[in-house]
Coordinates of C-alpha atoms and ligand atoms in Angstrom, one line a residue:
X1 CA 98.0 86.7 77.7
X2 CA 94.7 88.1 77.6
X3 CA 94.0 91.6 78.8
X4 CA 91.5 93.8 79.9
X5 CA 91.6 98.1 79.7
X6 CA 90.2 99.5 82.8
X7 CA 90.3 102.9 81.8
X8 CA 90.3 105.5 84.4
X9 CA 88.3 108.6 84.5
X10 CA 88.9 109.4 88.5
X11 CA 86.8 107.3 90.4
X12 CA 87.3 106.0 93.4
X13 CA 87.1 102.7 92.3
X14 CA 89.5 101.8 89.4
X15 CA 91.6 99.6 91.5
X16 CA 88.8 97.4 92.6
X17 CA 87.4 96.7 89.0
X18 CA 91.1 95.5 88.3
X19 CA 90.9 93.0 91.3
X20 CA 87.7 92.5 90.5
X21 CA 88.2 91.3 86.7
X22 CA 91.4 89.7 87.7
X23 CA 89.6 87.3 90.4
X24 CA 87.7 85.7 87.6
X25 CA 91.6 85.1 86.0
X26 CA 91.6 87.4 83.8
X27 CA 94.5 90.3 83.6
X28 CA 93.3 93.8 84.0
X29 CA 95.8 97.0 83.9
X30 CA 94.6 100.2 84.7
X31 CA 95.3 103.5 82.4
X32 CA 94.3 107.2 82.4
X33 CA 92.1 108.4 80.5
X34 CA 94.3 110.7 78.8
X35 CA 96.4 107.1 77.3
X36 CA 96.2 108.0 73.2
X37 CA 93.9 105.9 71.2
X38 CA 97.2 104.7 69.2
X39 CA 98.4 102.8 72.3
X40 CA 95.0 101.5 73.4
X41 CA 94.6 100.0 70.0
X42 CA 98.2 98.2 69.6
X43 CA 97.7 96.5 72.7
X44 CA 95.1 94.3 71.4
X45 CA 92.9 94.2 74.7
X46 CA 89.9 91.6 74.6
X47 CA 87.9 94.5 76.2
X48 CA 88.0 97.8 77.7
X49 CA 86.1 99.0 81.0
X50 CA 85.0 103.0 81.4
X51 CA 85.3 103.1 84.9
X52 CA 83.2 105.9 87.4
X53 CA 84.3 109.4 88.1
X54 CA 82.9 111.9 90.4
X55 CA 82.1 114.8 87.1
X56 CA 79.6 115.1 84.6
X57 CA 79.8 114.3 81.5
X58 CA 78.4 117.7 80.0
X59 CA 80.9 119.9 81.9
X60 CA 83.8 120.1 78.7
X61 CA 86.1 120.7 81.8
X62 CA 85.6 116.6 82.8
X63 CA 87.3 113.8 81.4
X64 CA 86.4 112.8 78.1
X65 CA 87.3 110.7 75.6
X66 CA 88.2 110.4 71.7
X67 CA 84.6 108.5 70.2
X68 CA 86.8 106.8 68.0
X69 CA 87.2 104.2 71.2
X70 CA 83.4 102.9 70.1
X71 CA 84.7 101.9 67.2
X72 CA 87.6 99.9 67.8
X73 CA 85.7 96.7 67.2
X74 CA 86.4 96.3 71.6
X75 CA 83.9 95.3 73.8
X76 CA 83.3 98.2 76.4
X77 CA 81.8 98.1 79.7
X78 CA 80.6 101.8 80.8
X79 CA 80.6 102.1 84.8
X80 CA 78.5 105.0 86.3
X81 CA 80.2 107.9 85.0
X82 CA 81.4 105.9 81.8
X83 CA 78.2 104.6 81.3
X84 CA 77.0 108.4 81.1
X85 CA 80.2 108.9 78.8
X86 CA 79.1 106.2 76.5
X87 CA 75.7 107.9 76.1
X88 CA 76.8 111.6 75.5
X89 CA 79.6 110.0 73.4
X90 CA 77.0 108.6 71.6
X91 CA 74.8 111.8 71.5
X92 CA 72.0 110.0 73.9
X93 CA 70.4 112.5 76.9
X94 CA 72.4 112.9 80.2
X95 CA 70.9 115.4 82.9
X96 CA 70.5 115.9 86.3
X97 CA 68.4 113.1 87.8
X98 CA 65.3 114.4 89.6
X99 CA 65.8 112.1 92.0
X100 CA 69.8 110.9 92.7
X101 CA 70.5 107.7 94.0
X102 CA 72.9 106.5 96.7
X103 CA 73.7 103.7 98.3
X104 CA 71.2 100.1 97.6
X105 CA 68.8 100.1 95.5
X106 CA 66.3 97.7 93.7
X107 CA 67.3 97.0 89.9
X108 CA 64.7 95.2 87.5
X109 CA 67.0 93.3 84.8
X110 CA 66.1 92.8 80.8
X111 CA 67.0 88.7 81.2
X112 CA 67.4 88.5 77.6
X113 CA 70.7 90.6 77.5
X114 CA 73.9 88.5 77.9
X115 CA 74.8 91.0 80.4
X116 CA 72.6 89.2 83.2
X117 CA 73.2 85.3 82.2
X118 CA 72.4 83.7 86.0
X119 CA 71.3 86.9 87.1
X120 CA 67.9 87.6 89.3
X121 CA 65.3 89.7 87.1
X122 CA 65.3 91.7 90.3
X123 CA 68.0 92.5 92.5
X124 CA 70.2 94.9 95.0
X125 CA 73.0 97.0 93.1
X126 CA 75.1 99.7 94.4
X127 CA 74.3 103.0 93.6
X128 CA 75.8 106.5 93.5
X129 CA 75.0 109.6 91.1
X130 CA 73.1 112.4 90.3
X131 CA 73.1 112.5 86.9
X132 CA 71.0 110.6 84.5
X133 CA 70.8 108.7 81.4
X134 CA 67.3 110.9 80.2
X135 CA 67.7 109.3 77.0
X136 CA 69.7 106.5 75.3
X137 CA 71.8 107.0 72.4
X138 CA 70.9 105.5 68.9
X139 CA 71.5 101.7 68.6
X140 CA 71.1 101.2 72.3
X141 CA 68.7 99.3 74.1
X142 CA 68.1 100.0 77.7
X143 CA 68.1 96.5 79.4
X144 CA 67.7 97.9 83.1
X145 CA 65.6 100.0 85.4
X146 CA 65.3 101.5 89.1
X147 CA 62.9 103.6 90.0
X148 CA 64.4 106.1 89.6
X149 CA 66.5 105.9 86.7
X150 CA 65.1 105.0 83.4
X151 CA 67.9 103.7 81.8
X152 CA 69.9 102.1 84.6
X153 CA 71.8 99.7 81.6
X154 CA 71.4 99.4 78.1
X155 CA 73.6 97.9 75.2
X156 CA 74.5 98.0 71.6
X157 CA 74.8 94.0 70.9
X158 CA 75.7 94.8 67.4
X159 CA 79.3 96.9 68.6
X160 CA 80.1 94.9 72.0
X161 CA 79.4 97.9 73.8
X162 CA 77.3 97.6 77.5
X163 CA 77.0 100.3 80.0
X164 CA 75.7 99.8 83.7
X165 CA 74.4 103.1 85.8
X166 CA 75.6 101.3 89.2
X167 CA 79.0 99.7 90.7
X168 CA 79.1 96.0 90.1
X169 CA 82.2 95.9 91.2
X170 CA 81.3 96.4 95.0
X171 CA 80.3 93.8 97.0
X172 CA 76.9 95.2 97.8
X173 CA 75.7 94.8 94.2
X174 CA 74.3 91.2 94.2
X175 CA 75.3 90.0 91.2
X176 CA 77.7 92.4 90.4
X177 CA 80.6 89.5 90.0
X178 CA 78.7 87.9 87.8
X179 CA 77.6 90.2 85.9
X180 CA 81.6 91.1 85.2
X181 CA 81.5 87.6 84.8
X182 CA 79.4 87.6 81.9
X183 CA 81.0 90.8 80.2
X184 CA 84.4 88.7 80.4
X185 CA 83.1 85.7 79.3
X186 CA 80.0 86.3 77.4
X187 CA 81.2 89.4 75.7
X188 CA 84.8 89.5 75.6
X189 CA 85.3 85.6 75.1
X190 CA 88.2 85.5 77.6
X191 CA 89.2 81.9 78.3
X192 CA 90.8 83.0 82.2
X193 CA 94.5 82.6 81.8
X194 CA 95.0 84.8 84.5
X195 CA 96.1 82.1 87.3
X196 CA 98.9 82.2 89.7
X197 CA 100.5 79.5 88.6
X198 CA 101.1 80.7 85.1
X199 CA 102.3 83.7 86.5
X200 CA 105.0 82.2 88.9
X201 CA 106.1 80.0 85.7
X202 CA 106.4 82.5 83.0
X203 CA 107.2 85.4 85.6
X204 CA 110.8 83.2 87.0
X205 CA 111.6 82.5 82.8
X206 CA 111.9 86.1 82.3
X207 CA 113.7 86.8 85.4
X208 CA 116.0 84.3 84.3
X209 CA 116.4 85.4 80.9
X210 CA 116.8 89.1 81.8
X211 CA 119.4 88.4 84.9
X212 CA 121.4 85.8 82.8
X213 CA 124.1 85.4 84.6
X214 CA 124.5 88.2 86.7
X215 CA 124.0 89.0 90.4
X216 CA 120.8 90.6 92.2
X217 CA 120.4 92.1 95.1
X218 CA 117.2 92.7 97.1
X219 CA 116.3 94.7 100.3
X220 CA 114.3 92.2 102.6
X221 CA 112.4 93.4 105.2
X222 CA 110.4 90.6 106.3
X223 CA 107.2 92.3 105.0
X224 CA 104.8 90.1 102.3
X225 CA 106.2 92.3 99.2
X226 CA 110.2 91.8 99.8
X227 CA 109.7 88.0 101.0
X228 CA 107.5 86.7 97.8
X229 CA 109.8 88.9 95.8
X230 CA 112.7 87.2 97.1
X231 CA 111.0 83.8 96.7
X232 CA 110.3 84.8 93.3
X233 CA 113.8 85.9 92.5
X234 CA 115.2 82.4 94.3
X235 CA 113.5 80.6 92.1
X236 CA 115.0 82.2 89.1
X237 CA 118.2 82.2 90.2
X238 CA 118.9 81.1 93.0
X239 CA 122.7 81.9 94.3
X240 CA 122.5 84.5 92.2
X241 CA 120.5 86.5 94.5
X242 CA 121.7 88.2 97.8
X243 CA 119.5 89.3 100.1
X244 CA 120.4 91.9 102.5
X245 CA 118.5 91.7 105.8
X246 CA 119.0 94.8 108.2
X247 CA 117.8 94.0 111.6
X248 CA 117.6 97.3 113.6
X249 CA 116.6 95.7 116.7
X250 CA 113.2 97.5 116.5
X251 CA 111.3 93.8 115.1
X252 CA 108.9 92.5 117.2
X253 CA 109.6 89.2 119.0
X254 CA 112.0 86.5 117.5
X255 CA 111.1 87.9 114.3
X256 CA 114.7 88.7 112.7
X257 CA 115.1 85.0 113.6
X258 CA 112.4 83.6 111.9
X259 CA 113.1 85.4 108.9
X260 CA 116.5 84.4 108.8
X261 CA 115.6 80.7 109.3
X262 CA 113.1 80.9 106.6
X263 CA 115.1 82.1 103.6
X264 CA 118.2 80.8 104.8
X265 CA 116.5 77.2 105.3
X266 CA 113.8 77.3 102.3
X267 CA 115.1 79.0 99.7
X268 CA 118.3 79.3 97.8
X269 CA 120.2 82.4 98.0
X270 CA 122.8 84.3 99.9
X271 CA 121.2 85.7 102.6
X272 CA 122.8 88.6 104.8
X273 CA 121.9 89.9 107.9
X274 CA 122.9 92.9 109.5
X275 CA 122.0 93.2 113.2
X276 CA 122.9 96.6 114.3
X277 CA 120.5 97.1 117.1
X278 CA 123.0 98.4 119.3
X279 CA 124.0 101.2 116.6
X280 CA 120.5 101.8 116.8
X281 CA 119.9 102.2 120.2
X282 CA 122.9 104.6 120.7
X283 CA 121.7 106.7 118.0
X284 CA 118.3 106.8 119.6
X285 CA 119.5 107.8 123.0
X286 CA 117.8 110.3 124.9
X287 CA 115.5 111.3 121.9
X288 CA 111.8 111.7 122.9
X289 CA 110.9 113.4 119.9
X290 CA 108.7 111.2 117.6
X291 CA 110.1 113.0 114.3
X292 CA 113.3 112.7 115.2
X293 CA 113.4 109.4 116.3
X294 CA 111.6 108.5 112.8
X295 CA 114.4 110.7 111.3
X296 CA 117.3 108.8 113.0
X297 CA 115.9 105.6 112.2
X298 CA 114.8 106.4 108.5
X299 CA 119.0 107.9 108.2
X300 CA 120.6 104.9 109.7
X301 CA 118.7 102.0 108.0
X302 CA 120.0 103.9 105.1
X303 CA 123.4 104.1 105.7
X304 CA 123.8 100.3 107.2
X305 CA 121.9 99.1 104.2
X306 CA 124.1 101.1 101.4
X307 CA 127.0 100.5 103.6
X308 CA 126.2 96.7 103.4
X309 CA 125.4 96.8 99.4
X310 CA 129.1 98.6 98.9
X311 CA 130.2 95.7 100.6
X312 CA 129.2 93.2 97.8
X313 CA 131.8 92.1 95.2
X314 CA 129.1 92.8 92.7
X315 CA 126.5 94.8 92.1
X316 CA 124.4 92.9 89.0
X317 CA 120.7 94.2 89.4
X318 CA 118.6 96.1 92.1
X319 CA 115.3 94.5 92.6
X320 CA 112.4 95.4 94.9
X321 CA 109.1 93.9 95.7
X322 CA 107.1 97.4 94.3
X323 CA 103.7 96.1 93.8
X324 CA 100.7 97.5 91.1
X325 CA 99.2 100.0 93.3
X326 CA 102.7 101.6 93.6
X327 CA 103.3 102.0 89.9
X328 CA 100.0 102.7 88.9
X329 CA 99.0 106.5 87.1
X330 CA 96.3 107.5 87.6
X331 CA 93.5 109.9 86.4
X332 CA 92.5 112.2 89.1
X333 CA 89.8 114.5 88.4
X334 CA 90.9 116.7 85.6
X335 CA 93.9 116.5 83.6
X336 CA 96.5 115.6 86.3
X337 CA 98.9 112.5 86.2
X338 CA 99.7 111.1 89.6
X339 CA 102.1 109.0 89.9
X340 CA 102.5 106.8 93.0
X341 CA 106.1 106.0 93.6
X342 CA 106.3 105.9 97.2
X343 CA 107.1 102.8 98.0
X344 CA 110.1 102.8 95.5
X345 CA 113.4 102.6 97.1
X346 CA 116.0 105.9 96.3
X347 CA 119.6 104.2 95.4
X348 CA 122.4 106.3 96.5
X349 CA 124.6 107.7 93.7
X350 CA 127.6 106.1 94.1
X351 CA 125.6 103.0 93.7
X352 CA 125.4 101.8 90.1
X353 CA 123.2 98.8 89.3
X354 CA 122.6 97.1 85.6
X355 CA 119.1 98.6 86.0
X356 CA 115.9 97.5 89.1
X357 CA 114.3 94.6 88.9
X358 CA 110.8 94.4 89.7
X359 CA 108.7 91.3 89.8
X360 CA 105.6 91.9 91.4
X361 CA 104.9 95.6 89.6
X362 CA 101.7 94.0 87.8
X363 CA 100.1 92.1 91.2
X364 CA 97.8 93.4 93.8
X365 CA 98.1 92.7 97.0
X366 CA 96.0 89.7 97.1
X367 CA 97.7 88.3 94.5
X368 CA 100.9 88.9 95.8
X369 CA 99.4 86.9 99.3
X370 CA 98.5 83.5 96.9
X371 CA 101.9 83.8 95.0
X372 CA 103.6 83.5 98.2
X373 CA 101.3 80.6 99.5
X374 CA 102.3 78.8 96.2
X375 CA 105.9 79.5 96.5
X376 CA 106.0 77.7 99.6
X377 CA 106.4 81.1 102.0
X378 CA 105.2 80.4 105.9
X379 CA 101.9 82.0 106.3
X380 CA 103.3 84.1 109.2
X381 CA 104.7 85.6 106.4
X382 CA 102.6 85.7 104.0
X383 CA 99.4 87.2 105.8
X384 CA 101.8 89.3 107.6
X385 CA 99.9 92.9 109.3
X386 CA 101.5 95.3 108.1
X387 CA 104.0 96.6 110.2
X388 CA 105.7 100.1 110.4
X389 CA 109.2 100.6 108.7
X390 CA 110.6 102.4 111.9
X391 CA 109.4 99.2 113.7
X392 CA 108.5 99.5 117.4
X393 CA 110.5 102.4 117.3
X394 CA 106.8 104.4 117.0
X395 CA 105.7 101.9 119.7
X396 CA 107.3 103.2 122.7
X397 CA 106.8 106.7 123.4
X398 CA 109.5 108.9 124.7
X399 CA 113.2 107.5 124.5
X400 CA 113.3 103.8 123.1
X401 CA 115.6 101.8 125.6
X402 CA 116.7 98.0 125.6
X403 CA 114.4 96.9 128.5
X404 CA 111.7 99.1 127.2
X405 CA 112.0 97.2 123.5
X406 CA 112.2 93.7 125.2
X407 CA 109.0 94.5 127.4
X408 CA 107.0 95.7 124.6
X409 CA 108.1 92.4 122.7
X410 CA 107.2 90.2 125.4
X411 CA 103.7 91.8 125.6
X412 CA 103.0 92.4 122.1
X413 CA 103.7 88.9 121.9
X414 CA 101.2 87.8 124.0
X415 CA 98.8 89.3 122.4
X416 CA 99.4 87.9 119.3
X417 CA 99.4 84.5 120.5
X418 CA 96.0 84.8 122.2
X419 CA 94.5 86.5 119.4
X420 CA 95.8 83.3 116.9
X421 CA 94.7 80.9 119.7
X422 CA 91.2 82.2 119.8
X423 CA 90.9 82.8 116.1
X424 CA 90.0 87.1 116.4
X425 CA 93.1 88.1 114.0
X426 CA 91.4 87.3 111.0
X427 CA 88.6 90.0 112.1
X428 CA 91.2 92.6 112.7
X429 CA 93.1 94.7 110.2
X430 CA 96.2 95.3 112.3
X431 CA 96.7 94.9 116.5
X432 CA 99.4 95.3 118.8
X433 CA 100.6 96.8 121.9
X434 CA 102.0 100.1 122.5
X435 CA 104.0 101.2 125.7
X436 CA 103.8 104.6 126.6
X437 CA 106.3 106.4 128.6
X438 CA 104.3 106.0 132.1
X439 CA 104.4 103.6 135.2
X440 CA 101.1 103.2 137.2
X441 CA 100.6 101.5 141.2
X442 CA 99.3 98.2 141.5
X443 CA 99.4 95.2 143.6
X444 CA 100.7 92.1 143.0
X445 CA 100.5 90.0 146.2
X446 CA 101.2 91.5 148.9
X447 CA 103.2 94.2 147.6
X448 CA 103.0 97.4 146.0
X449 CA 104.3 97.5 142.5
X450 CA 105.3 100.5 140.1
X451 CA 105.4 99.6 136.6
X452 CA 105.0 100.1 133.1
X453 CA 101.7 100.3 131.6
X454 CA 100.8 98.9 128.2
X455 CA 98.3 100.1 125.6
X456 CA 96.4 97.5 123.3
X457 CA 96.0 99.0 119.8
X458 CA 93.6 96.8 117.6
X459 CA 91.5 98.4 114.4
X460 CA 89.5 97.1 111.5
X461 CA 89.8 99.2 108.1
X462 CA 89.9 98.6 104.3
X463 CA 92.1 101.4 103.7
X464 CA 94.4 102.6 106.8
X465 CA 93.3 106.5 105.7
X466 CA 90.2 106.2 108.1
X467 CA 90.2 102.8 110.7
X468 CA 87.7 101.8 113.6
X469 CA 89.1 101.0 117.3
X470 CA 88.1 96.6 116.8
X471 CA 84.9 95.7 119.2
X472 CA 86.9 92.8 120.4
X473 CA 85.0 90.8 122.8
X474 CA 85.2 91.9 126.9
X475 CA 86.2 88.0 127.3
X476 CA 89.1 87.8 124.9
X477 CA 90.2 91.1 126.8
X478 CA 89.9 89.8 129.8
X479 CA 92.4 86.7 128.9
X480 CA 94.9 89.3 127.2
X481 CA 95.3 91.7 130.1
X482 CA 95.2 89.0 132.4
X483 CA 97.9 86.7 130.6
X484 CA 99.9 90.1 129.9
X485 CA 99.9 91.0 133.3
X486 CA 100.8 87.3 134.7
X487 CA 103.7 86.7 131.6
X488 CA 105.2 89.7 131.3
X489 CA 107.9 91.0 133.9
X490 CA 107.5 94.9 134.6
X491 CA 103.7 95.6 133.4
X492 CA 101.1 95.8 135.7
X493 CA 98.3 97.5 134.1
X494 CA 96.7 96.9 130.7
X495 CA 94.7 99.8 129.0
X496 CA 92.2 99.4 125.6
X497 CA 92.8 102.4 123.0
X498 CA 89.1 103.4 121.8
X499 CA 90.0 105.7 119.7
X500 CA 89.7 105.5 116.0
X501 CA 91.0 107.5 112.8
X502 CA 90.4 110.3 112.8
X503 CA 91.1 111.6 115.1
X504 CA 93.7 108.9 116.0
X505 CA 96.0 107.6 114.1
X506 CA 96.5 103.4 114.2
X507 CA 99.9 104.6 115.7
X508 CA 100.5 106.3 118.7
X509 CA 103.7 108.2 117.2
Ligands
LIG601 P1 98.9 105.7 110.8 O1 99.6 105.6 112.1 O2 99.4 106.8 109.9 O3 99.1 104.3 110.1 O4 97.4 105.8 110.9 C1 98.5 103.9 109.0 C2 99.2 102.6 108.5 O5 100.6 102.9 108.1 C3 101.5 102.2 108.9 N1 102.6 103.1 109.2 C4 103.8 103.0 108.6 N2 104.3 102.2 107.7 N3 106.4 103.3 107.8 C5 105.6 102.3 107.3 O6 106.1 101.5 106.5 C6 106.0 104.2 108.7 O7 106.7 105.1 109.1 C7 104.6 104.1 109.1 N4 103.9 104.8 110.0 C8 102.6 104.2 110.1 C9 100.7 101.8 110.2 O8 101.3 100.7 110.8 C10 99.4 101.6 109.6 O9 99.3 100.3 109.0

């Protein structure tokens, strides 16, 4: 398979130059800087991409890297920062601009560079520095301008090696895509193997080879990552695979049903399901304490689910649906590793598997989405929100109770069915209700009633680490409180939360 570096030097951005390269099918992995040359080189990459990095390049406390890497006979793209690495690398002039740049800006194109095939001699790119290229390096050409930056792109045809001053990898660059397009496909000579299809295919004949004909055993929550792993897995090996299922009662509406009669009905496996939300609800008796309501949950989904895996005959292999951004290292600033493990599962020590299995460690998120489509997952699944592990269980503030749960169900589901009726879902990052531990007056009739209140929680965001309250249209409102109200026994008042993050969170607990 063909394969592309993205070699990180702490920007921001690494991740979406992966996605980026990888949506014009080809495969990109991201490594620090600090990777040794030796490994870079055996991996026989069609071409490597410096990405940006918030340092410059003549502090000697910044990330740098060996100049052997111009010579590995590798095309290299330089972004931003590695475009000013390339130059000092290459003993060109990098300074502080007079005059940084941010945000839009007008770039004038050299047409003749194979860089900017099908792109405008003038366009919009994304900016964002304030230091310079002041002069190019020997054997460069500069084959772009701004106003304010003199040598916005240049290339060395003769050693493959192009450099860009701005992010074409963002969406606001106007030909950014296709100028990627052009370093893969011009430059590099990739031919695009990267498609899902190929992956599914070659991804089930390993699984199959490495499980051979032992068991496997997955945690499925009913989130995207555990359902197109099991999917994956099924495929492979069908009875082979047990999936454990623990529903804590805390799902939203019908939902442990669905995904029972999805795995159990379109896929081959053993599938298990543990409903323990009574366990649950005792446990959670008279706490009103978000932490410790977390904490009880977080404990007992443990125990049931370890409890459940002891169960099993055999063990065989451990897999998980950890996906790319969760085993990714990355370069951060200066020399420090980090490593991003948080969505890998702890096992117990009395629990000894062959080894973990997992299958989706080299997709994005995106990619995980189409895999799923292809594998013949319900889209209610597959284009899932994300949804909390302690489920509604941060959803109800102060002590979680059966009626409370079943309210907050009925409501939430409301909302979801008018949002999918009206089409607004696909605007929104994530949306549900909340119900918070208070009962208003109101009238229904003639009679006075005193009942719970319910909170609408809706937010857009790329990210979830800073999120906007959704501008959801008054009329789409209107239908939601007013079908809320009307369906849904015991709430008689409907609030908006206009708060966004900070200072908010997109949960209430
Ligand atoms: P907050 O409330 O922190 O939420 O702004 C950001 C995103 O994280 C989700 N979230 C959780 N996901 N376990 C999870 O798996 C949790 O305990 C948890 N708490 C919040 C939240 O739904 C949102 O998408």
């Amino acid at each position: 398979m063909e394969k592309i570096l993205v070699l990180d030097f702490g920007g921001q951005y690494n991740q979406l130059i992966a996605r980026r390269v990888r949506d014009h099918h080809v495969y990109a992995e991201i490594l620090p800087y600090t990777t040794p040359i030796e490994e870079i080189r055996k991996n026989s990459y069609k071409g490597i991409i410096f990405t940006g990095g918030p340092n410059s390049v003549y502090d000697m406390s910044s990330p740098h890297y060996t100049k052997e890497i111009l010579d590995l006979g590798v095309p290299i793209l330089g972004i931003c920062y590695g475009c000013q690495l390339i130059a000092w690398m290459g003993e060109g002039e990098v300074k502080t601009a007079p005059v940084s740049e941010y945000g839009k800006i007008e770039f004038t194109a050299d047409k003749k560079s194979k860089l900017f095939k099908e792109v405008d001699e003038k366009s919009v790119v994304w900016m964002s520095h304030t230091d310079y290229i002041a002069a190019a390096p020997q054997g460069f050409e500069i084959i772009g301008t701004t106003n304010d930056c003199p040598c916005a792109a240049m290339e060395n045809v003769e050693k493959n090696i192009y450099a860009v001053q701005f992010h074409p990898e963002v969406t606001h660059s106007q030909f950014g895509s296709q100028m990627l397009y052009n370093f893969l496909y011009e430059v590099c000579h990739c031919t695009g193997d990267w498609v899902m299809d190929n992956f599914i295919d070659n991804t089930v004949a390993k699984l199959k080879e490495q499980i051979g004909d032992k068991k496997v055993i997955l945690g499925l929550s009913g989130g995207v990552d555990s359902s197109v792993a099991a999917g994956l897995l099924s495929r492979a090996v069908g009875k082979q695979l047990t999936c454990v299922f623990v529903d804590q009662g805390l799902m939203r509406k019908d939902e442990g049903d669905f995904v029972e009669k999805t795995f159990t009905s379109l896929f081959d496996m053993n599938f298990v399901r543990v409903n323990c939300g009574e366990l649950f609800l005792s446990k959670l008796e008279g706490v009103t304490d978000p932490e410790e309501k977390r904490h009880i949950i977080g404990t007992e989904f443990f125990n049931v689910f370890w409890n459940e895996i002891r169960n099993q005959d055999e063990l065989g292999y451990f897999a998980q649906g950890t996906i790319y951004p969760d085993c990714i290292e990355s370069g951060k600033g200066d020399a420090d590793i980090i490593k991003t493990h948080h969505n890998r599962v702890n096992t117990p020590d009395d629990v000894e598997f062959l080894g973990i299995i997992e299958p989706l460690c080299d997709l994005f998120k995106d990619e995980v989405r189409r895999v799923g489509e292809k594998l013949g997952i319900p889209k209610e699944l597959v284009w899932r929100q994300p949804f909390p592990g302690p489920g509604l269980g941060v959803r109800i503030i102060g002590e979680i109770t059966a009626d409370k749960i079943k309210v907050l169900q009925e409501a939430d589901w409301v909302l979801r069915d008018e949002m999918a009726k009206n089409g607004y879902d696909k605007n929104l990052a994530q949306f549900f209700c909340v119900l918070p531990d208070v009962k208003t007056v109101g009238v229904m009739g003639d009679h006075r009633t005193y009942d719970h209140l319910v909170a609408i929680r809706a937010v857009t965001t790329d990210d979830f680490m800073t999120a906007d309250w959704a501008k959801i249209p008054y009329d789409i409102l209107a239908k939601v409180s007013n079908r809320i109200t009307n369906e849904v026994e015991h709430i008689n008042r409907v609030v908006y939360d206009i708060t966004s993050k900070p200072p908010g969170t997109v949960e209430w607990e």
